[in-house]
Amino acid sequence: MAWVETVLTAAERQGVARVQLLAQAGMAAAELAQERWPIDHITRLWRAAVQCTQDAGFGLKAGAAVEPARFAGVGGILQAAPTLREALAAVQKYQRLISDGGRFQLLAGDAATWVIYHPRQGQLAFSPHQIEAVLAAVVAFARRVAGPALRPQRVQLSQAQIGPLAGYRAVFACPVAFEQAFSGLLLANAQLDAPCPRRMCAACASTTAMRRASSQAWARARRWPRSCAPGWPANWRSACPRAPPPPRPWA
């Protein structure tokens, strides 16, 4: 459901409420409680988001803003990888945890490697914004792992251009070609194999992910009515010495 949350959040940034977006997509709010959505549900959500926002660059913006922590334990694995190539290999291995909607292929050359995205759509054809969001997310992930200065040598899309060229340049910071044989990005082998400056140890990455999840849980809890607020055990510190302290009472 990470991509579902990504689309909903990106639409909210542009003033589109979740209830409005779900209604436009023909879905009930209760469906957000599902652990996984069919591919066609997600495609309808993407289409509805673009229709509601009327933003030709919606997919690029949504993908560029993706947080690795949204994707279950995969975000921690990426941050713990010693090189960007190994991080991408981990994405290949665990991509079913991220989405059923596609797979990645690494095509290595002498000086650079193509990271190719193969979409797997359902009954409905993917929105082109979905493809752009995936490539933008890959670049965002790569910069988290290898540092913000990372730039692909080239990005290409199998579809036609759908937004202003300046939007593509702002996200990818490299030449972008359209209506090509496949969708992917070209990364220098030197970048892929260099030690990651932002590498976390596996334990730290796991702890960071848990802290973020805990913060999100408390944010949800603060919205509960006082009568529904769960109690906090008196022995919370002895039960787990590293547990976060209980939240302050809310009004």
Tab-separated table of C-alpha atoms in Angstrom:
chain	number	residue	atom	x	y	z
A	1	MET	CA	0.000	0.000	0.000
A	2	ALA	CA	3.034	2.269	-0.050
A	3	TRP	CA	2.237	3.602	-3.523
A	4	VAL	CA	-1.376	4.175	-2.507
A	5	GLU	CA	-0.239	6.332	0.400
A	6	THR	CA	2.226	8.115	-1.882
A	7	VAL	CA	-0.507	9.075	-4.349
A	8	LEU	CA	-2.898	10.176	-1.606
A	9	THR	CA	-0.234	12.293	0.098
A	10	ALA	CA	0.907	13.904	-3.159
A	11	ALA	CA	-2.688	14.814	-4.009
A	12	GLU	CA	-3.239	16.231	-0.522
A	13	ARG	CA	-0.251	18.553	-1.038
A	14	GLN	CA	-2.174	20.032	-3.944
A	15	GLY	CA	-5.372	20.470	-1.971
A	16	VAL	CA	-7.220	17.294	-2.969
A	17	ALA	CA	-8.754	15.530	0.054
A	18	ARG	CA	-8.448	11.772	0.336
A	19	VAL	CA	-12.197	11.294	0.395
A	20	GLN	CA	-12.531	13.294	-2.820
A	21	LEU	CA	-9.760	11.365	-4.544
A	22	LEU	CA	-11.116	7.969	-3.509
A	23	ALA	CA	-14.592	8.938	-4.672
A	24	GLN	CA	-13.207	10.055	-8.035
A	25	ALA	CA	-11.487	6.670	-8.337
A	26	GLY	CA	-14.701	4.862	-7.426
A	27	MET	CA	-13.401	3.430	-4.160
A	28	ALA	CA	-14.571	3.443	-0.567
A	29	ALA	CA	-12.413	4.774	2.253
A	30	ALA	CA	-12.695	1.364	3.944
A	31	GLU	CA	-10.533	-0.115	1.194
A	32	LEU	CA	-7.520	1.696	2.682
A	33	ALA	CA	-7.544	-0.933	5.432
A	34	GLN	CA	-6.599	-3.660	2.944
A	35	GLU	CA	-3.033	-4.959	3.040
A	36	ARG	CA	-2.704	-4.910	-0.738
A	37	TRP	CA	-4.638	-3.485	-3.653
A	38	PRO	CA	-5.139	-5.042	-7.097
A	39	ILE	CA	-3.065	-3.368	-9.787
A	40	ASP	CA	-6.145	-1.919	-11.497
A	41	HIS	CA	-7.238	-0.226	-8.236
A	42	ILE	CA	-3.919	1.597	-8.069
A	43	THR	CA	-4.137	2.551	-11.741
A	44	ARG	CA	-7.592	4.065	-11.174
A	45	LEU	CA	-6.218	5.981	-8.203
A	46	TRP	CA	-3.396	7.429	-10.334
A	47	ARG	CA	-5.829	8.449	-13.052
A	48	ALA	CA	-8.147	10.061	-10.523
A	49	ALA	CA	-5.258	11.970	-8.916
A	50	VAL	CA	-4.183	13.444	-12.240
A	51	GLN	CA	-7.794	14.367	-13.067
A	52	CYS	CA	-8.356	16.015	-9.683
A	53	THR	CA	-5.076	17.930	-9.580
A	54	GLN	CA	-4.914	18.761	-13.291
A	55	ASP	CA	-1.139	18.571	-12.888
A	56	ALA	CA	0.806	17.260	-15.881
A	57	GLY	CA	3.821	16.754	-13.626
A	58	PHE	CA	1.968	14.863	-10.890
A	59	GLY	CA	3.801	11.563	-11.356
A	60	LEU	CA	7.251	13.163	-11.280
A	61	LYS	CA	6.448	15.123	-8.132
A	62	ALA	CA	4.911	12.135	-6.358
A	63	GLY	CA	7.850	9.864	-7.181
A	64	ALA	CA	10.490	12.423	-6.246
A	65	ALA	CA	8.882	12.869	-2.814
A	66	VAL	CA	8.744	9.145	-1.975
A	67	GLU	CA	10.255	8.206	1.387
A	68	PRO	CA	12.058	4.826	1.485
A	69	ALA	CA	10.617	4.226	4.970
A	70	ARG	CA	7.148	3.879	3.397
A	71	PHE	CA	8.162	0.616	1.752
A	72	ALA	CA	8.078	-1.793	4.702
A	73	GLY	CA	11.560	-3.097	5.553
A	74	VAL	CA	12.973	-2.370	2.109
A	75	GLY	CA	13.918	1.190	3.069
A	76	GLY	CA	16.187	-0.076	5.828
A	77	ILE	CA	17.818	-2.567	3.472
A	78	LEU	CA	18.564	0.197	0.973
A	79	GLN	CA	20.130	2.417	3.598
A	80	ALA	CA	22.289	-0.454	4.860
A	81	ALA	CA	23.664	-1.382	1.411
A	82	PRO	CA	27.435	-0.813	1.004
A	83	THR	CA	27.071	0.327	-2.632
A	84	LEU	CA	24.295	1.642	-4.820
A	85	ARG	CA	24.560	-1.434	-7.063
A	86	GLU	CA	23.884	-3.686	-4.073
A	87	ALA	CA	20.981	-1.481	-3.043
A	88	LEU	CA	19.432	-1.867	-6.496
A	89	ALA	CA	20.031	-5.604	-6.355
A	90	ALA	CA	18.083	-5.632	-3.074
A	91	VAL	CA	15.242	-3.768	-4.797
A	92	GLN	CA	15.185	-6.488	-7.455
A	93	LYS	CA	15.106	-9.209	-4.811
A	94	TYR	CA	12.365	-7.662	-2.694
A	95	GLN	CA	10.417	-5.752	-5.319
A	96	ARG	CA	7.259	-7.780	-4.661
A	97	LEU	CA	7.179	-6.101	-1.234
A	98	ILE	CA	7.154	-2.735	-2.984
A	99	SER	CA	4.644	-3.380	-5.743
A	100	ASP	CA	3.149	-6.030	-8.013
A	101	GLY	CA	3.093	-3.505	-10.819
A	102	GLY	CA	6.501	-4.081	-12.383
A	103	ARG	CA	10.028	-5.394	-12.161
A	104	PHE	CA	13.512	-3.962	-12.563
A	105	GLN	CA	16.324	-5.188	-14.781
A	106	LEU	CA	19.990	-4.155	-14.528
A	107	LEU	CA	21.753	-4.196	-17.881
A	108	ALA	CA	25.464	-3.623	-17.261
A	109	GLY	CA	27.850	-2.101	-19.792
A	110	ASP	CA	31.559	-1.312	-19.725
A	111	ALA	CA	31.154	2.164	-18.239
A	112	ALA	CA	27.495	2.425	-17.218
A	113	THR	CA	24.461	0.315	-16.336
A	114	TRP	CA	20.866	0.676	-17.423
A	115	VAL	CA	18.229	0.351	-14.719
A	116	ILE	CA	15.205	-0.695	-16.773
A	117	TYR	CA	11.633	-0.740	-15.510
A	118	HIS	CA	9.233	-3.295	-16.966
A	119	PRO	CA	5.637	-2.428	-15.980
A	120	ARG	CA	3.174	-5.226	-15.331
A	121	GLN	CA	-0.257	-3.760	-15.764
A	122	GLY	CA	-3.594	-5.448	-15.132
A	123	GLN	CA	-6.737	-5.109	-17.207
A	124	LEU	CA	-6.264	-1.340	-17.374
A	125	ALA	CA	-3.365	0.329	-19.132
A	126	PHE	CA	-1.035	2.117	-16.728
A	127	SER	CA	-1.251	5.852	-16.431
A	128	PRO	CA	1.956	7.331	-17.880
A	129	HIS	CA	2.313	9.143	-14.559
A	130	GLN	CA	2.884	5.766	-12.869
A	131	ILE	CA	5.944	5.099	-15.026
A	132	GLU	CA	7.358	8.566	-14.437
A	133	ALA	CA	6.782	8.228	-10.702
A	134	VAL	CA	8.705	4.949	-10.554
A	135	LEU	CA	11.771	6.379	-12.314
A	136	ALA	CA	11.636	9.540	-10.198
A	137	ALA	CA	11.457	7.364	-7.071
A	138	VAL	CA	14.468	5.320	-8.184
A	139	VAL	CA	16.513	8.512	-8.548
A	140	ALA	CA	15.285	9.753	-5.158
A	141	PHE	CA	16.222	6.416	-3.531
A	142	ALA	CA	19.618	6.447	-5.248
A	143	ARG	CA	20.367	9.923	-3.927
A	144	ARG	CA	19.416	8.806	-0.425
A	145	VAL	CA	21.919	5.945	-0.700
A	146	ALA	CA	24.748	7.498	-2.732
A	147	GLY	CA	24.378	11.187	-1.882
A	148	PRO	CA	22.393	14.132	-3.294
A	149	ALA	CA	24.952	14.884	-6.022
A	150	LEU	CA	24.068	11.695	-7.933
A	151	ARG	CA	22.913	12.315	-11.486
A	152	PRO	CA	21.912	9.743	-14.087
A	153	GLN	CA	23.725	10.022	-17.390
A	154	ARG	CA	20.445	9.671	-19.251
A	155	VAL	CA	16.770	8.935	-18.629
A	156	GLN	CA	14.432	7.623	-21.270
A	157	LEU	CA	10.730	6.821	-21.380
A	158	SER	CA	8.777	4.612	-23.751
A	159	GLN	CA	5.891	7.082	-23.673
A	160	ALA	CA	5.438	10.572	-25.049
A	161	GLN	CA	6.252	13.678	-23.020
A	162	ILE	CA	3.263	14.629	-20.847
A	163	GLY	CA	4.567	17.568	-18.808
A	164	PRO	CA	6.880	20.570	-19.169
A	165	LEU	CA	10.459	19.630	-19.992
A	166	ALA	CA	11.641	21.754	-17.076
A	167	GLY	CA	9.855	19.379	-14.707
A	168	TYR	CA	11.813	16.390	-16.004
A	169	ARG	CA	15.086	18.279	-15.769
A	170	ALA	CA	14.338	19.367	-12.206
A	171	VAL	CA	13.798	15.770	-11.071
A	172	PHE	CA	16.425	13.909	-13.097
A	173	ALA	CA	19.058	16.619	-13.734
A	174	CYS	CA	20.105	14.944	-16.993
A	175	PRO	CA	18.965	14.591	-20.619
A	176	VAL	CA	15.552	12.916	-21.001
A	177	ALA	CA	14.355	11.179	-24.171
A	178	PHE	CA	10.783	10.118	-24.972
A	179	GLU	CA	9.088	7.422	-27.079
A	180	GLN	CA	12.033	5.082	-26.711
A	181	ALA	CA	12.209	1.286	-26.751
A	182	PHE	CA	12.077	1.020	-22.946
A	183	SER	CA	11.812	3.117	-19.795
A	184	GLY	CA	14.880	3.373	-17.604
A	185	LEU	CA	17.843	5.379	-16.438
A	186	LEU	CA	21.556	5.070	-17.139
A	187	LEU	CA	23.949	5.224	-14.176
A	188	ALA	CA	27.738	5.315	-14.294
A	189	ASN	CA	29.389	2.156	-12.956
A	190	ALA	CA	31.703	4.340	-10.892
A	191	GLN	CA	28.664	5.699	-9.045
A	192	LEU	CA	27.092	2.282	-8.677
A	193	ASP	CA	30.213	0.680	-7.192
A	194	ALA	CA	31.479	3.518	-4.997
A	195	PRO	CA	31.095	3.044	-1.206
A	196	CYS	CA	27.893	4.691	-0.048
A	197	PRO	CA	28.650	7.802	2.037
A	198	ARG	CA	25.271	7.608	3.767
A	199	ARG	CA	25.357	3.922	4.602
A	200	MET	CA	23.770	2.876	7.887
A	201	CYS	CA	24.533	-0.368	9.650
A	202	ALA	CA	21.619	-2.805	9.456
A	203	ALA	CA	20.763	-2.330	13.136
A	204	CYS	CA	20.696	1.475	12.836
A	205	ALA	CA	18.584	1.312	9.695
A	206	SER	CA	16.129	-0.999	11.434
A	207	THR	CA	16.000	1.238	14.503
A	208	THR	CA	15.417	4.322	12.351
A	209	ALA	CA	12.579	2.592	10.515
A	210	MET	CA	10.986	1.558	13.810
A	211	ARG	CA	11.251	5.073	15.182
A	212	ARG	CA	9.568	6.493	12.109
A	213	ALA	CA	6.810	3.877	12.382
A	214	SER	CA	6.406	4.693	16.070
A	215	SER	CA	6.140	8.421	15.324
A	216	GLN	CA	3.474	7.730	12.712
A	217	ALA	CA	1.572	5.543	15.175
A	218	TRP	CA	1.606	8.274	17.839
A	219	ALA	CA	0.472	10.837	15.278
A	220	ARG	CA	-2.543	8.624	14.568
A	221	ALA	CA	-3.127	8.033	18.272
A	222	ARG	CA	-3.264	11.777	18.974
A	223	ARG	CA	-6.284	11.976	16.700
A	224	TRP	CA	-8.246	9.458	18.771
A	225	PRO	CA	-10.916	10.715	21.209
A	226	ARG	CA	-9.822	10.688	24.834
A	227	SER	CA	-12.326	7.903	25.566
A	228	CYS	CA	-10.618	5.666	22.999
A	229	ALA	CA	-7.043	6.403	24.048
A	230	PRO	CA	-5.230	3.179	24.979
A	231	GLY	CA	-3.575	2.919	28.363
A	232	TRP	CA	0.198	2.846	28.700
A	233	PRO	CA	1.654	0.177	31.028
A	234	ALA	CA	3.343	1.469	34.179
A	235	ASN	CA	6.314	-0.840	33.597
A	236	TRP	CA	6.961	0.316	30.020
A	237	ARG	CA	10.640	1.044	30.675
A	238	SER	CA	11.400	-2.346	32.249
A	239	ALA	CA	9.544	-4.133	29.471
A	240	CYS	CA	11.792	-2.567	26.847
A	241	PRO	CA	14.713	-0.371	27.921
A	242	ARG	CA	14.902	1.208	24.464
A	243	ALA	CA	11.196	1.887	24.135
A	244	PRO	CA	10.189	5.496	23.517
A	245	PRO	CA	8.575	7.254	26.482
A	246	PRO	CA	4.786	7.501	26.591
A	247	PRO	CA	3.309	10.525	24.838
A	248	ARG	CA	2.267	13.560	26.766
A	249	PRO	CA	-1.441	13.740	27.564
A	250	TRP	CA	-3.333	15.570	24.874
A	251	ALA	CA	-6.203	17.981	25.312
